[in-house]
JSON list of C-alpha atoms in Angstrom, two decimals:
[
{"chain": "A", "resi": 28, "resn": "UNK", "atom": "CA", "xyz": [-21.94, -9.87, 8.75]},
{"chain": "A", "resi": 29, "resn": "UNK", "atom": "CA", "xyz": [-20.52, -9.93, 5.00]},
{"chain": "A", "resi": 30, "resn": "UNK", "atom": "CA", "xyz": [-18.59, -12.79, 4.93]},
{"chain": "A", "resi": 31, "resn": "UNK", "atom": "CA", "xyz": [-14.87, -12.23, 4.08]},
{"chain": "A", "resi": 32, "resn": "UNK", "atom": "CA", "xyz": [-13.86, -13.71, 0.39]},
{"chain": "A", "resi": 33, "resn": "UNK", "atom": "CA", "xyz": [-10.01, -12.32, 0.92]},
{"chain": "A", "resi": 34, "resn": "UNK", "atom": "CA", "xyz": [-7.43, -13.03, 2.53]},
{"chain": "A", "resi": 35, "resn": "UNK", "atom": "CA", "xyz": [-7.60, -8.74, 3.18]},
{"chain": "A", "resi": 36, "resn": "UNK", "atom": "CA", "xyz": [-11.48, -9.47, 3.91]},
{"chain": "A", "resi": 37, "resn": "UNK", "atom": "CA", "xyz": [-10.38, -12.24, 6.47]},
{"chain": "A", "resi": 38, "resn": "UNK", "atom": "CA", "xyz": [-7.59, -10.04, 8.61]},
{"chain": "A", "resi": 39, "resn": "UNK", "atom": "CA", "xyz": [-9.28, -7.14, 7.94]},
{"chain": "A", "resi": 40, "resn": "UNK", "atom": "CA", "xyz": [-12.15, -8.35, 9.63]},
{"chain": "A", "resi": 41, "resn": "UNK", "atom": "CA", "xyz": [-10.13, -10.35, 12.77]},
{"chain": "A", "resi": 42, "resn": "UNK", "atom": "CA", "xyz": [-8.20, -7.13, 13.44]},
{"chain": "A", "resi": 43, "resn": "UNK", "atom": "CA", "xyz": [-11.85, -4.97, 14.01]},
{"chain": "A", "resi": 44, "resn": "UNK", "atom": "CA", "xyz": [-13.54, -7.55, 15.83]},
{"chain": "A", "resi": 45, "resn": "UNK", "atom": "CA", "xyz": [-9.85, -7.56, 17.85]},
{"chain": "A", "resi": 46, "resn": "UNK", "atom": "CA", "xyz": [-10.41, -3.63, 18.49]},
{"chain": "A", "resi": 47, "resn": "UNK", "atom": "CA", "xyz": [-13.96, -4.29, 19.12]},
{"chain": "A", "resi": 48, "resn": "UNK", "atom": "CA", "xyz": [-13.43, -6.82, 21.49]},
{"chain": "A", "resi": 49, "resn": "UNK", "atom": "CA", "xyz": [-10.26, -4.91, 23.61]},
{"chain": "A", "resi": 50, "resn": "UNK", "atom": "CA", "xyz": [-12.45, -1.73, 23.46]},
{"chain": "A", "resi": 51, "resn": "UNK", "atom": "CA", "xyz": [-15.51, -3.52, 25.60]},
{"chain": "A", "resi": 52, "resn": "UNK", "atom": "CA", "xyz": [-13.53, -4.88, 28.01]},
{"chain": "A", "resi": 53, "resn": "UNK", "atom": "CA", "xyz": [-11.39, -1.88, 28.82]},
{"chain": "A", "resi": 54, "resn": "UNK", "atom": "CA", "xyz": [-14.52, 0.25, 28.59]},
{"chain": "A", "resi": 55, "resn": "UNK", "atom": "CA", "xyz": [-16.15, -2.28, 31.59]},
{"chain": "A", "resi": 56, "resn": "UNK", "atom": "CA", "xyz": [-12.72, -2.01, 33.31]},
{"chain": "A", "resi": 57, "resn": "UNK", "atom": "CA", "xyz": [-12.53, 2.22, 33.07]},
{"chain": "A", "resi": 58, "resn": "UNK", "atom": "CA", "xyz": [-16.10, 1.85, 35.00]},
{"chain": "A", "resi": 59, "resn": "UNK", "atom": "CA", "xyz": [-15.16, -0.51, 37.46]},
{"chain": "A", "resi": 60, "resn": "UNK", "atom": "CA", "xyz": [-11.48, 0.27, 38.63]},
{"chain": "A", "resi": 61, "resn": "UNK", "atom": "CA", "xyz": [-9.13, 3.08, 38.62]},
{"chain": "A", "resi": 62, "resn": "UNK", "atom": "CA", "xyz": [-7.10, 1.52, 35.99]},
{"chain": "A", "resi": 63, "resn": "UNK", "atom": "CA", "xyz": [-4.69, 3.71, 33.55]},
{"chain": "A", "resi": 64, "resn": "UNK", "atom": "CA", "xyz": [-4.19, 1.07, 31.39]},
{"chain": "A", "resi": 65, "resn": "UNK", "atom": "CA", "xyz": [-7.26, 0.64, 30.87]},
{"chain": "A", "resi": 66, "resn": "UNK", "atom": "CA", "xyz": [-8.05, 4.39, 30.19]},
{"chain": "A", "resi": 67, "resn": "UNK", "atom": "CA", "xyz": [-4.98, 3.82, 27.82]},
{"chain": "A", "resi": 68, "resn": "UNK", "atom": "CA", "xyz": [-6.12, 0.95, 26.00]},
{"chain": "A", "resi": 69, "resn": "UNK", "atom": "CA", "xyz": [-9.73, 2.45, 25.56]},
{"chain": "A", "resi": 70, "resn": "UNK", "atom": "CA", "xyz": [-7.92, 5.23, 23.82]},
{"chain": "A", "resi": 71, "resn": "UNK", "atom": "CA", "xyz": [-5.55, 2.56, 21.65]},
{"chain": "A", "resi": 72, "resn": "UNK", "atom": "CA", "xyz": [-8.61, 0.41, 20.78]},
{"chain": "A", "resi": 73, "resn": "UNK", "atom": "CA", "xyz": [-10.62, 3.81, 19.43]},
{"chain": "A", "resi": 74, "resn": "UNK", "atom": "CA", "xyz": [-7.49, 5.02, 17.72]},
{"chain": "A", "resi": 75, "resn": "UNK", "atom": "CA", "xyz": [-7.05, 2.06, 15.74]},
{"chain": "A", "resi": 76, "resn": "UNK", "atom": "CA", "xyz": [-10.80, 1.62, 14.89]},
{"chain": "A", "resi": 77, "resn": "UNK", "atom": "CA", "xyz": [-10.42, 5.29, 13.53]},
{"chain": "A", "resi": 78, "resn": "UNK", "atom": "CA", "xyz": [-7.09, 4.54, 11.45]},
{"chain": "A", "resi": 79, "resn": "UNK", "atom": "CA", "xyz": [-9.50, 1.71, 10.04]},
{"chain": "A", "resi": 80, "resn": "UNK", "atom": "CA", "xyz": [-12.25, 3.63, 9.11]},
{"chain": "A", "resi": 81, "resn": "UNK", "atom": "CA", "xyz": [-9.76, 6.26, 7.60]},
{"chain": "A", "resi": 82, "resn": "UNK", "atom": "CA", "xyz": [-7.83, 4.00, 5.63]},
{"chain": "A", "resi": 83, "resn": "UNK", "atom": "CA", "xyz": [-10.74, 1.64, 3.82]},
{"chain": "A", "resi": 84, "resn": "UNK", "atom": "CA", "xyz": [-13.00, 4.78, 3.43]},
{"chain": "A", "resi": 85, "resn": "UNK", "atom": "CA", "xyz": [-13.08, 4.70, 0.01]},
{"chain": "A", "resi": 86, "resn": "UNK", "atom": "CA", "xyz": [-14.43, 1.13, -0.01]},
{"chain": "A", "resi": 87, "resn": "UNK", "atom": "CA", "xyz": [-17.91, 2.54, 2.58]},
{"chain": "A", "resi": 88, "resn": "UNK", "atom": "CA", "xyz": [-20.67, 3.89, 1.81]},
{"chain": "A", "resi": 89, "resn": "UNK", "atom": "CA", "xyz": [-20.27, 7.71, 3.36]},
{"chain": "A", "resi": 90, "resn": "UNK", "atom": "CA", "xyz": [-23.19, 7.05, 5.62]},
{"chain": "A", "resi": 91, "resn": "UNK", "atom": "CA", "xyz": [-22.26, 4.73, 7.16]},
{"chain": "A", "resi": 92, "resn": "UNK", "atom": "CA", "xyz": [-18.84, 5.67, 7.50]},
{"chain": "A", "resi": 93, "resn": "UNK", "atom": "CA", "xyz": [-20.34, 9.08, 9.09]},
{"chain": "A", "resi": 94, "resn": "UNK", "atom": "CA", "xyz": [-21.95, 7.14, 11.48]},
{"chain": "A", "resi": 95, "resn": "UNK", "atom": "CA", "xyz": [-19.26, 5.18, 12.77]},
{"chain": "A", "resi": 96, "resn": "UNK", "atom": "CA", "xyz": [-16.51, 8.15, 12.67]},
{"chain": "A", "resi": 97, "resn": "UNK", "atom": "CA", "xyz": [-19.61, 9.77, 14.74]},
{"chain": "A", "resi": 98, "resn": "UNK", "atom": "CA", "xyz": [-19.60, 6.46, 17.70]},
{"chain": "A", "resi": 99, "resn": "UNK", "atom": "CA", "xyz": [-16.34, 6.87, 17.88]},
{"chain": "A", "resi": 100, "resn": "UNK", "atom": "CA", "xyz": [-15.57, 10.30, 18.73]},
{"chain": "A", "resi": 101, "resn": "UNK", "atom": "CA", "xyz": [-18.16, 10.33, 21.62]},
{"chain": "A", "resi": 102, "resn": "UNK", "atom": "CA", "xyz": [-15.70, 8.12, 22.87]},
{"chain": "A", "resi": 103, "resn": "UNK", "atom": "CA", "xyz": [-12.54, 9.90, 22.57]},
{"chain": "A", "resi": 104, "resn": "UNK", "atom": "CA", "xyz": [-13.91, 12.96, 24.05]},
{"chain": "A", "resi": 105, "resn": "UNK", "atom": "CA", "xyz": [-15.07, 10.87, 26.95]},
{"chain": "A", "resi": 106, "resn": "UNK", "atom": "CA", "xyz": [-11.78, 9.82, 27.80]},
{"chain": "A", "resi": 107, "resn": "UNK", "atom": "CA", "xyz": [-9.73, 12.67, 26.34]},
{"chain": "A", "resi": 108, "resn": "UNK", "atom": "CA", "xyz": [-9.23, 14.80, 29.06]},
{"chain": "A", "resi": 109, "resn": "UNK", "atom": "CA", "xyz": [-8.67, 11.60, 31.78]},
{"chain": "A", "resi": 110, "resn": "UNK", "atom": "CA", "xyz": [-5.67, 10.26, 29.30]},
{"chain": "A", "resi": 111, "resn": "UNK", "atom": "CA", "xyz": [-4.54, 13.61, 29.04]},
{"chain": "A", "resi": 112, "resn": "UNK", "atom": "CA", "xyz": [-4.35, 14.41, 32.98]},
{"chain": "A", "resi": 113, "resn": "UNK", "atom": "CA", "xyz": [-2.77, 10.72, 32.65]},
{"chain": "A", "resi": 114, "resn": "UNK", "atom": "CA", "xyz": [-0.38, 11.34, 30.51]},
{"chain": "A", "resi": 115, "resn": "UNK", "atom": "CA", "xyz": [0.48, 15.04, 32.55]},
{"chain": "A", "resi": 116, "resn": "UNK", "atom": "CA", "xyz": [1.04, 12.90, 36.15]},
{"chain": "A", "resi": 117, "resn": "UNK", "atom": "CA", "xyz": [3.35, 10.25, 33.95]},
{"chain": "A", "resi": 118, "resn": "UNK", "atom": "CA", "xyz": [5.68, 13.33, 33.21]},
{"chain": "A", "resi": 119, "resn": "UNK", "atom": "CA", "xyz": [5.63, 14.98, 36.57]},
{"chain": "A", "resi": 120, "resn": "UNK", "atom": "CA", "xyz": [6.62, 11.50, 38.09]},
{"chain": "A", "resi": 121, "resn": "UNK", "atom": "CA", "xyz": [9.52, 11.24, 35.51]},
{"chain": "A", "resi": 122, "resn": "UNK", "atom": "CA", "xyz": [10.43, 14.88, 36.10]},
{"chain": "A", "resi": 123, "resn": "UNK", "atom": "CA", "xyz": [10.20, 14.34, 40.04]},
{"chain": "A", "resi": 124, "resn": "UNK", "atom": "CA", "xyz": [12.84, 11.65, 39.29]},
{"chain": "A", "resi": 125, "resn": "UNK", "atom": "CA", "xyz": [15.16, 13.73, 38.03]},
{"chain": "A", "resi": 126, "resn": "UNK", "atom": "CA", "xyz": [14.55, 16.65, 40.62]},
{"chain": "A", "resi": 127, "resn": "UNK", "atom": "CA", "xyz": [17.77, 17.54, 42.32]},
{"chain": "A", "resi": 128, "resn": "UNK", "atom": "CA", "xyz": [17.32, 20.27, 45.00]},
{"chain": "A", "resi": 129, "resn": "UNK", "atom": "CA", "xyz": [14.92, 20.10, 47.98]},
{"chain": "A", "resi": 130, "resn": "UNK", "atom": "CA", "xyz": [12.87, 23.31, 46.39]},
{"chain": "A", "resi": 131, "resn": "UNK", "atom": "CA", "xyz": [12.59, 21.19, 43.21]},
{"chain": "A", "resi": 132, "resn": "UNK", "atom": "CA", "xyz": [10.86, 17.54, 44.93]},
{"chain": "A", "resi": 133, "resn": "UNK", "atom": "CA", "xyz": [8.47, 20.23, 46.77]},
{"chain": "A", "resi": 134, "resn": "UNK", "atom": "CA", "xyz": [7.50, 22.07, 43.37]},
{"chain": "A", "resi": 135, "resn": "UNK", "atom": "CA", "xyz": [6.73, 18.65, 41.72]},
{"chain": "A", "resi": 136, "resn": "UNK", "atom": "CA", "xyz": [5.10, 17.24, 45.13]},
{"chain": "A", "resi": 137, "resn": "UNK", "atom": "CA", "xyz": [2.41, 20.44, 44.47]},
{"chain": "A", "resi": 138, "resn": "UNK", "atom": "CA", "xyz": [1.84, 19.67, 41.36]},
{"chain": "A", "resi": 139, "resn": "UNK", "atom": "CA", "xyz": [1.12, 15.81, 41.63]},
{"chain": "A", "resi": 140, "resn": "UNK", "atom": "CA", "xyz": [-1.33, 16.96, 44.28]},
{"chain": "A", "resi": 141, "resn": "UNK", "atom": "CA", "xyz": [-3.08, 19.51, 42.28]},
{"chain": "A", "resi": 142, "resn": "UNK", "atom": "CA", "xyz": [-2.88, 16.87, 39.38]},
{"chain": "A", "resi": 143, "resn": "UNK", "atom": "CA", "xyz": [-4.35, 14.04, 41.46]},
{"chain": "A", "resi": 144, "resn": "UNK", "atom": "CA", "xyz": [-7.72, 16.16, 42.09]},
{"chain": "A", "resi": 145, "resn": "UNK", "atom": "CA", "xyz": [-7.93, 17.26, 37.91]},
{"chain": "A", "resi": 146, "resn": "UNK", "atom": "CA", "xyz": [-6.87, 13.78, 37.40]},
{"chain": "A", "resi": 147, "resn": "UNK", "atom": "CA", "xyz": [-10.16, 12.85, 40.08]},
{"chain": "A", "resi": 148, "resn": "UNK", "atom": "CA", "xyz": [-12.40, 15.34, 38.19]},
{"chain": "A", "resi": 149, "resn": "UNK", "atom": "CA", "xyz": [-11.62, 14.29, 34.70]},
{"chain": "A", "resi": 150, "resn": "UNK", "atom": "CA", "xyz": [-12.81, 10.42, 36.15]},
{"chain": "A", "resi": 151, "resn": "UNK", "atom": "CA", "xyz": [-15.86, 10.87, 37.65]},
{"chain": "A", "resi": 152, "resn": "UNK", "atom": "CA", "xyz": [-16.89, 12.95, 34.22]},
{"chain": "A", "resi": 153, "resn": "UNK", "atom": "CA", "xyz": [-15.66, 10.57, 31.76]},
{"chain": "A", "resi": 154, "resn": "UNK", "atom": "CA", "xyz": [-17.70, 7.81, 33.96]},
{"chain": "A", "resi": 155, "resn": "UNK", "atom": "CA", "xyz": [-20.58, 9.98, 33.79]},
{"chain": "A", "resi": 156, "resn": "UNK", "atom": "CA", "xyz": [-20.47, 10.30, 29.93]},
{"chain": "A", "resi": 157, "resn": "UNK", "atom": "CA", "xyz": [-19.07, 6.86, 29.18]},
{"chain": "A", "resi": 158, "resn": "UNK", "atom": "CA", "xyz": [-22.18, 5.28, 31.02]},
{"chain": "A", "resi": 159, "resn": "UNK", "atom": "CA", "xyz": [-24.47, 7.52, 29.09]},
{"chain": "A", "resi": 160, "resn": "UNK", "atom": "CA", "xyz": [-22.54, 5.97, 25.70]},
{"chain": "A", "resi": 161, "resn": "UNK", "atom": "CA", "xyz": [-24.79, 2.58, 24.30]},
{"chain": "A", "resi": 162, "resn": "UNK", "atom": "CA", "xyz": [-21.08, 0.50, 23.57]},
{"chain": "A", "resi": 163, "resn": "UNK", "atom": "CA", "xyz": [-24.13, -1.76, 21.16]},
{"chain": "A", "resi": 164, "resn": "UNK", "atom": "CA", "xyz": [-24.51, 1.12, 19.20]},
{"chain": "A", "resi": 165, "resn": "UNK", "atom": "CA", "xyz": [-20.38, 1.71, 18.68]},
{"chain": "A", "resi": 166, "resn": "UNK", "atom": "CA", "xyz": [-20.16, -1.68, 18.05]},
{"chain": "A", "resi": 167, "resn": "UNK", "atom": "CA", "xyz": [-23.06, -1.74, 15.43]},
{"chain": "A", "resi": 168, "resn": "UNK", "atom": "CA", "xyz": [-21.72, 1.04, 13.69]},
{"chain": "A", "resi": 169, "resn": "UNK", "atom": "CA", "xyz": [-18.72, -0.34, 13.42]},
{"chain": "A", "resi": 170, "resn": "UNK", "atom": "CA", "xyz": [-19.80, -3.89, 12.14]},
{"chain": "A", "resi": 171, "resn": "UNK", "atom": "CA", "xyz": [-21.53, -2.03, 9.40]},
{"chain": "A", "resi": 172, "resn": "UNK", "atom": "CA", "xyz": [-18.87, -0.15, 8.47]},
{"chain": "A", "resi": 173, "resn": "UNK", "atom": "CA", "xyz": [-16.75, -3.77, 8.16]},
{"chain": "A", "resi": 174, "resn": "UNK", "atom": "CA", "xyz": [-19.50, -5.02, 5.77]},
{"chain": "A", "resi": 175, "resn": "UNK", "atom": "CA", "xyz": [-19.04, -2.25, 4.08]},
{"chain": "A", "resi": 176, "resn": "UNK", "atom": "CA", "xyz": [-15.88, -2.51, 3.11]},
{"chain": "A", "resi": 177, "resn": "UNK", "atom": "CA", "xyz": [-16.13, -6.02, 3.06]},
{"chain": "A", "resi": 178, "resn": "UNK", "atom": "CA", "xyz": [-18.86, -6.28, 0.23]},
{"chain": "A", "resi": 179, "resn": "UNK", "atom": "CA", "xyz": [-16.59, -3.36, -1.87]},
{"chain": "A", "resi": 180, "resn": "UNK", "atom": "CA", "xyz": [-13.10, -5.34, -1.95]},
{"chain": "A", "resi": 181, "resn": "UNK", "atom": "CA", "xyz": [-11.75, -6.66, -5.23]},
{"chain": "A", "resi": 182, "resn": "UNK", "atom": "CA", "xyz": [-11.88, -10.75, -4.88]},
{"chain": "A", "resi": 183, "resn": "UNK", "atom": "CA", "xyz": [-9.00, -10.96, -7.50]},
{"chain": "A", "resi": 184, "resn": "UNK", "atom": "CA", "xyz": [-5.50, -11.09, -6.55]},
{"chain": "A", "resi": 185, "resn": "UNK", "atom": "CA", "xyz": [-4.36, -8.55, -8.62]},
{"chain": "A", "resi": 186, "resn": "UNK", "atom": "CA", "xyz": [-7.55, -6.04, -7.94]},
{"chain": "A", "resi": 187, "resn": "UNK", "atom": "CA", "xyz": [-6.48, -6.28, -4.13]},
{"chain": "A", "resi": 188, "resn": "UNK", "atom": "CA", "xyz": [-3.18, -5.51, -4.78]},
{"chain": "A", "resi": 189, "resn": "UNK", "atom": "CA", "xyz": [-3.77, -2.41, -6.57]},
{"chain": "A", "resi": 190, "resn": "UNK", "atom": "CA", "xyz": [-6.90, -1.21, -4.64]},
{"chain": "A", "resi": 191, "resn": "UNK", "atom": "CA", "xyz": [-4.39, -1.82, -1.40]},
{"chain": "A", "resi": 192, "resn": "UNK", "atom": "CA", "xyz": [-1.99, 0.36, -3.05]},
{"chain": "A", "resi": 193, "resn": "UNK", "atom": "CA", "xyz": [-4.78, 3.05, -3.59]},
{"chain": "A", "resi": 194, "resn": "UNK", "atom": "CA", "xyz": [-5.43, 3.19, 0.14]},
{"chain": "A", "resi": 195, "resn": "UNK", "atom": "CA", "xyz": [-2.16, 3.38, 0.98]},
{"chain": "A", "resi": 196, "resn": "UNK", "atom": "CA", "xyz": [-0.77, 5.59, -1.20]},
{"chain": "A", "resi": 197, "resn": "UNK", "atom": "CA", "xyz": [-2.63, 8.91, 0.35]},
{"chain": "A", "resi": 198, "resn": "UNK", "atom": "CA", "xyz": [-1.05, 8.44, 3.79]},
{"chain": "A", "resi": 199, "resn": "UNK", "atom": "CA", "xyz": [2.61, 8.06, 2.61]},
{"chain": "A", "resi": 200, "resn": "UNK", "atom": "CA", "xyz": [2.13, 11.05, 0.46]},
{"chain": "A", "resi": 201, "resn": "UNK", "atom": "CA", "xyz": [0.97, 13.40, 3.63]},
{"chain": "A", "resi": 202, "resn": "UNK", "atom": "CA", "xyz": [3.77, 11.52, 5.60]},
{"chain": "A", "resi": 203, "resn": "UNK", "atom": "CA", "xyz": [6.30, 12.65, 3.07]},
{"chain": "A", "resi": 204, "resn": "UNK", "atom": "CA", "xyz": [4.86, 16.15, 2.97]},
{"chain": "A", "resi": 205, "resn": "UNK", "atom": "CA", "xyz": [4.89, 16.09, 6.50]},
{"chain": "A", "resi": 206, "resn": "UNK", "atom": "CA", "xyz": [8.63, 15.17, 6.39]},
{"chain": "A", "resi": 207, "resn": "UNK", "atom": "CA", "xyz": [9.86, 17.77, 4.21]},
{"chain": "A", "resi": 208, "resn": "UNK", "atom": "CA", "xyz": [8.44, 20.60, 6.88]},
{"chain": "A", "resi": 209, "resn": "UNK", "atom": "CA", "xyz": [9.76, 18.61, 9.62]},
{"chain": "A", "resi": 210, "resn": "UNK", "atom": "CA", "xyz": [13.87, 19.48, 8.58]},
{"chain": "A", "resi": 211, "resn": "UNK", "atom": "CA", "xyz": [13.55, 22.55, 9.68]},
{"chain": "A", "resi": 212, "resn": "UNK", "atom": "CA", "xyz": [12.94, 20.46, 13.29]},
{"chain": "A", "resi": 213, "resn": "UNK", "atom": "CA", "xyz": [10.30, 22.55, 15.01]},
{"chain": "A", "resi": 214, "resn": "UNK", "atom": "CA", "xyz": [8.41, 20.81, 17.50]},
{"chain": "A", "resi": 215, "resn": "UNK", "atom": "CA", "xyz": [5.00, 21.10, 15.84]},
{"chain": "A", "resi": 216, "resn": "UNK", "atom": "CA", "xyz": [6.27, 20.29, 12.68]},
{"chain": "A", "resi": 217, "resn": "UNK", "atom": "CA", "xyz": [8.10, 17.23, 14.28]},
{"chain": "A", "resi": 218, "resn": "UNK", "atom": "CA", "xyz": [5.01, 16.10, 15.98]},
{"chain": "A", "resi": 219, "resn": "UNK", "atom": "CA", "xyz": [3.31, 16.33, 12.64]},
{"chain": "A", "resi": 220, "resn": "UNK", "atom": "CA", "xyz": [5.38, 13.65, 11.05]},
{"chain": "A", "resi": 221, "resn": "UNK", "atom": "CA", "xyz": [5.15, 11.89, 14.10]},
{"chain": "A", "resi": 222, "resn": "UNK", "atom": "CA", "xyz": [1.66, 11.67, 13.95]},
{"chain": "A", "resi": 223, "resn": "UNK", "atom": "CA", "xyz": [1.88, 11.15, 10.13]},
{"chain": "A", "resi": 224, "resn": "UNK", "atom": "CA", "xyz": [4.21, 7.83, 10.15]},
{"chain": "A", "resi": 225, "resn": "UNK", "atom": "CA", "xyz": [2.17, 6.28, 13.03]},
{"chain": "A", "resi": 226, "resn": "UNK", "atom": "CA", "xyz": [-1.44, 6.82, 10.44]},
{"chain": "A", "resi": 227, "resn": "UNK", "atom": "CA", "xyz": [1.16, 4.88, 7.70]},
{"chain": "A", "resi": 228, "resn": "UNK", "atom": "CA", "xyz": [2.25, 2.33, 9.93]},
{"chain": "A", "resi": 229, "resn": "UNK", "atom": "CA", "xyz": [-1.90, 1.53, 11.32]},
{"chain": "A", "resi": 230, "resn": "UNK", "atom": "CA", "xyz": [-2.53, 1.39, 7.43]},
{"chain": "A", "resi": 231, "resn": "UNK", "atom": "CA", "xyz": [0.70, -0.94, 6.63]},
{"chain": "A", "resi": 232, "resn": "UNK", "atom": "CA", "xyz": [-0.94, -2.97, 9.51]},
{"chain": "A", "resi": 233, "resn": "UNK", "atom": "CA", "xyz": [-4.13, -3.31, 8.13]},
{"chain": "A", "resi": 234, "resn": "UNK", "atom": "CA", "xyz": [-2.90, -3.95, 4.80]},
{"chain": "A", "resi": 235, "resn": "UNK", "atom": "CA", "xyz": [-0.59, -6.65, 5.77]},
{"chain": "A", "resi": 236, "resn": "UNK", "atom": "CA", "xyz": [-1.86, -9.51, 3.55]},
{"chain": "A", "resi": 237, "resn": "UNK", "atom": "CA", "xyz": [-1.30, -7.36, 0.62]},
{"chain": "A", "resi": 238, "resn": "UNK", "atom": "CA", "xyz": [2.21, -6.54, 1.09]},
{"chain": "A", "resi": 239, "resn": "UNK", "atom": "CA", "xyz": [3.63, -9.96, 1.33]},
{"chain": "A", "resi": 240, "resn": "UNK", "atom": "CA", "xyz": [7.23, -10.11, 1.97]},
{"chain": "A", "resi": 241, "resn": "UNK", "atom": "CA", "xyz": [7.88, -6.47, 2.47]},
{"chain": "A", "resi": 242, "resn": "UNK", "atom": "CA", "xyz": [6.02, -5.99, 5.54]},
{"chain": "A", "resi": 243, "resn": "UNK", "atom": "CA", "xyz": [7.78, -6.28, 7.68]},
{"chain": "A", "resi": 244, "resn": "UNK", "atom": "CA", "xyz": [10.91, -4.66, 6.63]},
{"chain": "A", "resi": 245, "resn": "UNK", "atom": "CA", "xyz": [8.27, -1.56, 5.82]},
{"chain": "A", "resi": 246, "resn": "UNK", "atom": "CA", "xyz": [6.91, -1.71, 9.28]},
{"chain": "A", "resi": 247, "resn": "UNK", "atom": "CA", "xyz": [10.30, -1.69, 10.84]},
{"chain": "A", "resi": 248, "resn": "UNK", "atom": "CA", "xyz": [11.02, 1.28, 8.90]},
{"chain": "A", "resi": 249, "resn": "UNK", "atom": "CA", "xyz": [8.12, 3.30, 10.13]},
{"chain": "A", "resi": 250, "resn": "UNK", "atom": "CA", "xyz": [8.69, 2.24, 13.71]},
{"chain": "A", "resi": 251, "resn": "UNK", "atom": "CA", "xyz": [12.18, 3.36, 13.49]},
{"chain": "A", "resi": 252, "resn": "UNK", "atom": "CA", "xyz": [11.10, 6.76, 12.45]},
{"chain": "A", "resi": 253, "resn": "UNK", "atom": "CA", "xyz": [8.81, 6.97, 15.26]},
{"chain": "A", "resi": 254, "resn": "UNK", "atom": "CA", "xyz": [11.31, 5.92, 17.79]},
{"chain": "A", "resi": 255, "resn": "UNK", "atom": "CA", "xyz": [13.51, 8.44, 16.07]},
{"chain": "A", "resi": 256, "resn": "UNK", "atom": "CA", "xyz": [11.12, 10.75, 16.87]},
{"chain": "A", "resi": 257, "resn": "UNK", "atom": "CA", "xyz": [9.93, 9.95, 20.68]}
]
């Protein structure tokens, strides 16, 4: 592996072998026990890796970035529809919580069954097409893509600075796009800034050595607005 000459190079690479290292052992986990968590955190781990190769893409060579983005999305769909069933029981249960009459706690009871045998489903084939997924070959596509990036960062100060600033700037632009559609407050226009801050705040995160003192309050910013959100 290129060997970082940054102090970007250095947490840039400690956050992906991070993600790397949180998506094998949640991957194991998914195979091995019924865990949502772990179906979660499979999900968080690929989401992030993503939001890296997104934000330093101008720094890889497109190959190799195609290759990676590639890895990774045999992934998501492999766990996309178990999350998703996940994420459908999570709302039932919070719904059932709330149910009142006796008609209501029977309506929700039907659908946690008929939930629990998608939610069944969705497993066994997201098992079946995890195992048939080489997690060597994510992780080598991935460690190339770090070189890459790696061996195409400024080594002066000031070059990092403004090639951060490059990277960054593209994703607060769509976020403040995003946010001029969202006053009307529809829901899909909502969800679009939603989904816009949390791509500024990953990039904010990987940037972090180049933004010195004003990281923090930026990232608090950006989580705010999410929270604001839901």
């Amino acid at each position: 592996m290129t060997t970082p000459k940054t102090p970007l190079g250095e947490h840039l690479a400690a956050v992906v072998r991070k993600r790397l290292g949180s998506l094998r052992e949640n991957a194991d986990s998914v195979l091995s026990t019924d865990s949502v968590d772990a179906v979660h955190d499979v999900r968080v781990a690929s989401r992030r890796l993503r939001a890296f190769l997104d934000v330093f893409r101008p720094a890889m060579d497109p190959s190799v970035h195609t290759a990676a983005k590639k890895a990774l999305r045999k992934l998501s769909r492999a766990m996309g529809p178990l999350r998703d069933a996940d994420v459908l029981a999570l709302a039932v249960a919070e719904h059932g919580a709330r149910a009142g009459s006796d008609l209501d706690k029977a309506s929700v009871d039907l659908i946690r069954v008929h939930l629990h045998g998608l939610r069944e489903e969705a497993r066994e084939s997201g098992r079946k097409k995890l195992r048939k997924i080489d997690l060597r070959d994510v992780e080598d596509a991935i460690r190339a893509a770090l070189d890459s990036a790696l061996s195409h960062l400024p080594e002066d100060p000031l070059g990092t600075s403004l090639f951060a600033l490059s990277l960054l700037s593209p994703f607060v632009v769509k976020m403040q796009d995003a946010a001029e559609h969202a006053a009307s407050e529809r829901a899909e226009d909502l969800h679009e800034l939603r989904i816009r801050a949390k791509r500024v705040r990953y990039a904010v995160e990987l940037l972090q050595p180049c933004l010195g003192e004003a990281y923090r309050a930026l990232h608090e910013q950006i989580q705010a607005v999410q929270e604001t959100l839901g």
